[in-house]
């Protein structure tokens, strides 16, 4: 199936998703994906967007890895997408050319905090899931290509940083590798598109940077998502699955 036939965008925060829905004209009423979960989906004839929804206990957006996996699974079962894009904000790295608002497209995807010092489980912990090759598209749109790395914390420990240096991560998020794992189980092509809100290797606190730069990054993310969807949709067969 051509990658642009039925792309699915999976997101975690409503404030990141709202501008994306608006640029993609996904303004219809959402539908819940499962009675027990808050995951919801917006669908049009050419693109779908799934969101984790708010945590029922804490009343905040359900960020991080478990909700990302549940939403991805429910949405994939429903729409049978041609491509899944984990979209959102991420931390970047000054030492690898990162800057606020930079748009990053995955060429690989790992977990950086699943440290399991048992030989048979090390590779399992790291993930390194399949990512569809969108390098030509990414370059043509001016996106930075590289490793997207996932963990369940907004900050990073020394061990996390060492792990991310080992594969030269350009974007640190809290969902992409979970989505990638589900995609691999369903044999659906996967990528991640991330806009940088904060620089992991700067002296300023991650949380403060995140809040100050959120608006500019989400604007860049919604523009970039639209550009990517338009390109894979209009180029059609040129971007049939290459695995
Ligand atoms: N989302 C935005 N910035 C992030 C960071 N530094 N780590 C994880 N997720 C993020």
Coordinates of C-alpha atoms and ligand atoms in Angstrom, one line a residue:
X1 CA 0.0 0.0 0.0
X2 CA 1.4 3.5 -0.8
X3 CA 2.6 5.2 2.4
X4 CA 0.3 8.2 1.7
X5 CA -2.9 6.2 1.3
X6 CA -4.1 6.3 4.9
X7 CA -1.5 7.9 7.3
X8 CA -2.2 7.9 11.0
X9 CA -0.7 10.5 13.3
X10 CA -0.4 9.5 17.0
X11 CA 0.0 12.3 19.6
X12 CA 0.0 12.7 23.4
X13 CA -0.8 16.3 24.3
X14 CA -4.0 18.1 23.3
X15 CA -2.1 21.5 23.0
X16 CA 0.2 19.9 20.5
X17 CA -2.6 18.1 18.6
X18 CA -5.1 21.0 18.3
X19 CA -2.9 23.1 15.8
X20 CA -2.2 19.9 13.8
X21 CA -6.0 19.1 13.6
X22 CA -6.6 22.6 12.5
X23 CA -4.0 22.6 9.7
X24 CA -5.2 19.2 8.5
X25 CA -8.9 20.2 8.6
X26 CA -9.6 17.4 11.1
X27 CA -12.3 19.5 12.8
X28 CA -15.0 16.9 13.0
X29 CA -16.1 15.3 16.3
X30 CA -13.6 12.7 17.6
X31 CA -14.6 9.2 18.5
X32 CA -13.5 7.2 21.5
X33 CA -11.3 4.2 20.5
X34 CA -12.3 2.0 23.5
X35 CA -14.8 2.3 26.4
X36 CA -12.1 1.7 29.1
X37 CA -9.5 4.2 27.7
X38 CA -9.6 7.9 26.9
X39 CA -7.9 7.5 23.5
X40 CA -9.7 9.2 20.7
X41 CA -9.5 9.6 17.0
X42 CA -10.3 12.2 14.3
X43 CA -10.7 10.8 10.8
X44 CA -10.9 12.3 7.3
X45 CA -10.8 10.6 4.0
X46 CA -7.0 11.1 3.7
X47 CA -5.6 11.3 7.2
X48 CA -6.4 10.3 10.8
X49 CA -5.1 11.6 14.1
X50 CA -5.3 9.6 17.4
X51 CA -4.7 11.2 20.8
X52 CA -4.2 9.5 24.2
X53 CA -6.7 11.8 26.0
X54 CA -6.6 12.8 29.7
X55 CA -5.7 10.5 32.5
X56 CA -8.9 9.5 34.3
X57 CA -7.2 9.7 37.8
X58 CA -5.0 12.8 37.4
X59 CA -6.9 14.8 34.8
X60 CA -3.8 15.7 32.7
X61 CA -2.8 14.6 29.2
X62 CA -1.8 10.9 29.2
X63 CA 1.8 11.4 28.2
X64 CA 4.7 8.8 28.2
X65 CA 5.0 5.2 27.0
X66 CA 2.0 3.1 28.1
X67 CA -0.8 5.3 26.8
X68 CA 1.1 5.8 23.5
X69 CA 1.2 2.0 23.0
X70 CA -2.5 1.6 23.9
X71 CA -3.7 4.4 21.6
X72 CA -1.5 3.2 18.7
X73 CA -2.8 -0.4 19.0
X74 CA -6.5 0.7 19.1
X75 CA -6.1 3.2 16.3
X76 CA -4.1 0.7 14.1
X77 CA -6.8 -2.0 14.6
X78 CA -9.5 0.5 13.6
X79 CA -8.0 2.3 10.6
X80 CA -5.4 -0.1 9.3
X81 CA -3.0 2.8 8.4
X82 CA -0.5 2.9 5.6
X83 CA 2.0 4.7 7.9
X84 CA 2.0 5.7 11.5
X85 CA 3.7 9.0 12.5
X86 CA 4.5 9.6 16.2
X87 CA 4.3 13.4 16.3
X88 CA 5.0 15.8 19.2
X89 CA 7.6 17.9 20.9
X90 CA 11.0 16.7 22.1
X91 CA 14.2 17.7 23.6
X92 CA 17.2 18.4 21.3
X93 CA 20.9 18.5 21.6
X94 CA 23.1 21.5 21.1
X95 CA 26.2 19.3 20.5
X96 CA 24.4 17.7 17.5
X97 CA 23.2 21.0 16.0
X98 CA 19.8 21.1 17.7
X99 CA 17.9 24.4 18.2
X100 CA 14.5 25.5 19.5
X101 CA 11.9 24.9 16.8
X102 CA 14.0 22.5 14.8
X103 CA 12.0 19.7 13.2
X104 CA 13.4 16.2 13.4
X105 CA 12.4 13.1 11.4
X106 CA 13.4 9.7 12.7
X107 CA 15.8 7.4 10.9
X108 CA 16.0 5.1 13.9
X109 CA 14.2 4.8 17.2
X110 CA 15.3 3.6 20.6
X111 CA 14.5 3.5 24.3
X112 CA 17.2 5.2 26.4
X113 CA 16.1 4.2 29.9
X114 CA 15.3 0.5 29.7
X115 CA 18.6 -0.5 31.2
X116 CA 18.6 -4.3 31.7
X117 CA 22.1 -5.6 32.6
X118 CA 21.3 -9.1 31.6
X119 CA 22.9 -10.0 28.3
X120 CA 19.9 -11.6 26.7
X121 CA 17.7 -8.6 27.5
X122 CA 20.0 -5.7 26.5
X123 CA 18.9 -5.4 22.9
X124 CA 15.3 -5.9 23.9
X125 CA 15.6 -3.0 26.3
X126 CA 17.1 -0.7 23.7
X127 CA 14.4 -1.3 21.2
X128 CA 15.9 -0.1 17.9
X129 CA 12.7 -0.6 16.1
X130 CA 12.2 -0.4 12.3
X131 CA 11.7 3.1 10.9
X132 CA 10.6 3.6 7.3
X133 CA 13.1 5.4 5.1
X134 CA 11.8 8.9 4.5
X135 CA 15.3 10.4 4.1
X136 CA 14.7 12.0 0.7
X137 CA 11.4 13.6 1.8
X138 CA 12.9 14.7 5.1
X139 CA 15.8 16.4 3.4
X140 CA 13.6 18.1 0.8
X141 CA 11.5 19.6 3.6
X142 CA 14.5 20.7 5.6
X143 CA 14.0 18.3 8.5
X144 CA 16.9 17.0 10.6
X145 CA 17.2 13.2 10.2
X146 CA 18.5 11.1 13.0
X147 CA 17.7 8.9 16.0
X148 CA 14.6 9.6 18.1
X149 CA 15.0 8.3 21.7
X150 CA 12.3 7.6 24.2
X151 CA 12.2 7.4 28.0
X152 CA 9.6 7.9 30.7
X153 CA 11.1 11.1 32.2
X154 CA 11.3 14.7 31.1
X155 CA 14.8 15.1 32.4
X156 CA 17.7 12.7 31.7
X157 CA 20.1 10.9 34.0
X158 CA 23.8 10.5 33.2
X159 CA 23.2 7.0 32.1
X160 CA 20.4 8.1 29.7
X161 CA 22.8 10.7 28.2
X162 CA 25.5 8.1 27.7
X163 CA 23.0 5.8 26.0
X164 CA 21.7 8.6 23.7
X165 CA 25.2 9.6 22.8
X166 CA 25.9 6.1 21.7
X167 CA 23.4 6.4 18.8
X168 CA 23.7 10.2 18.4
X169 CA 20.1 10.9 19.3
X170 CA 18.8 14.2 17.9
X171 CA 15.4 14.1 19.7
X172 CA 14.4 12.9 23.2
X173 CA 10.7 12.2 23.7
X174 CA 8.4 10.1 25.8
X175 CA 6.4 8.1 23.3
X176 CA 8.0 7.4 19.9
X177 CA 9.6 4.0 20.7
X178 CA 6.3 2.7 22.2
X179 CA 4.5 3.6 19.1
X180 CA 7.2 2.0 17.0
X181 CA 7.0 -1.2 19.0
X182 CA 3.3 -1.5 18.3
X183 CA 3.8 -0.7 14.6
X184 CA 6.4 -3.5 14.4
X185 CA 3.9 -6.0 15.9
X186 CA 1.3 -5.0 13.2
X187 CA 3.9 -4.7 10.4
X188 CA 2.9 -1.1 9.8
X189 CA 5.5 1.4 8.6
X190 CA 6.5 3.8 11.3
X191 CA 8.2 7.2 11.6
X192 CA 8.5 10.0 14.2
X193 CA 8.3 13.7 13.6
X194 CA 9.4 15.9 16.5
X195 CA 9.8 19.7 17.1
X196 CA 12.3 20.8 19.6
X197 CA 11.1 22.7 22.7
X198 CA 14.2 22.4 24.9
X199 CA 17.9 21.6 24.7
X200 CA 18.8 18.6 26.9
X201 CA 22.5 19.7 27.1
X202 CA 21.9 23.3 28.1
X203 CA 22.2 24.8 31.6
X204 CA 18.6 26.0 31.7
X205 CA 16.0 23.6 33.2
X206 CA 14.2 21.4 30.8
X207 CA 10.8 22.2 32.3
X208 CA 11.4 26.0 32.0
X209 CA 12.6 25.7 28.4
X210 CA 9.6 23.5 27.6
X211 CA 7.1 26.0 28.8
X212 CA 8.8 29.0 27.2
X213 CA 9.2 27.4 23.8
X214 CA 6.1 25.3 23.6
X215 CA 4.1 27.6 21.3
X216 CA 6.8 28.1 18.7
X217 CA 7.6 24.4 18.6
X218 CA 4.0 23.4 18.2
X219 CA 3.6 25.9 15.4
X220 CA 6.6 24.4 13.6
X221 CA 5.2 20.9 14.3
X222 CA 1.8 21.6 12.8
X223 CA 3.4 23.2 9.7
X224 CA 5.8 20.3 9.3
X225 CA 3.1 17.6 9.8
X226 CA 1.0 19.2 7.0
X227 CA 4.1 19.4 4.7
X228 CA 4.9 15.8 5.3
X229 CA 1.4 14.5 4.9
X230 CA 1.0 16.6 1.7
X231 CA 4.2 15.2 0.2
X232 CA 3.6 11.6 0.9
X233 CA -0.1 11.9 -0.2
X234 CA 0.6 13.6 -3.5
X235 CA 3.8 11.6 -4.4
X236 CA 1.7 8.4 -4.0
X237 CA 3.3 5.4 -5.4
X238 CA 6.8 6.9 -5.2
X239 CA 6.7 6.3 -1.5
X240 CA 5.3 2.8 -1.5
X241 CA 6.7 0.7 1.4
X242 CA 10.4 0.1 1.2
X243 CA 11.4 -2.4 3.8
Ligands
LIG1 N1 9.2 16.6 25.2 C1 9.6 17.9 25.0 N2 10.9 18.0 25.6 C2 11.2 16.8 26.1 C3 12.3 16.2 26.8 N3 13.4 17.0 27.0 N4 12.3 14.9 27.1 C4 11.2 14.2 26.9 N5 10.1 14.6 26.2 C5 10.1 15.9 25.8

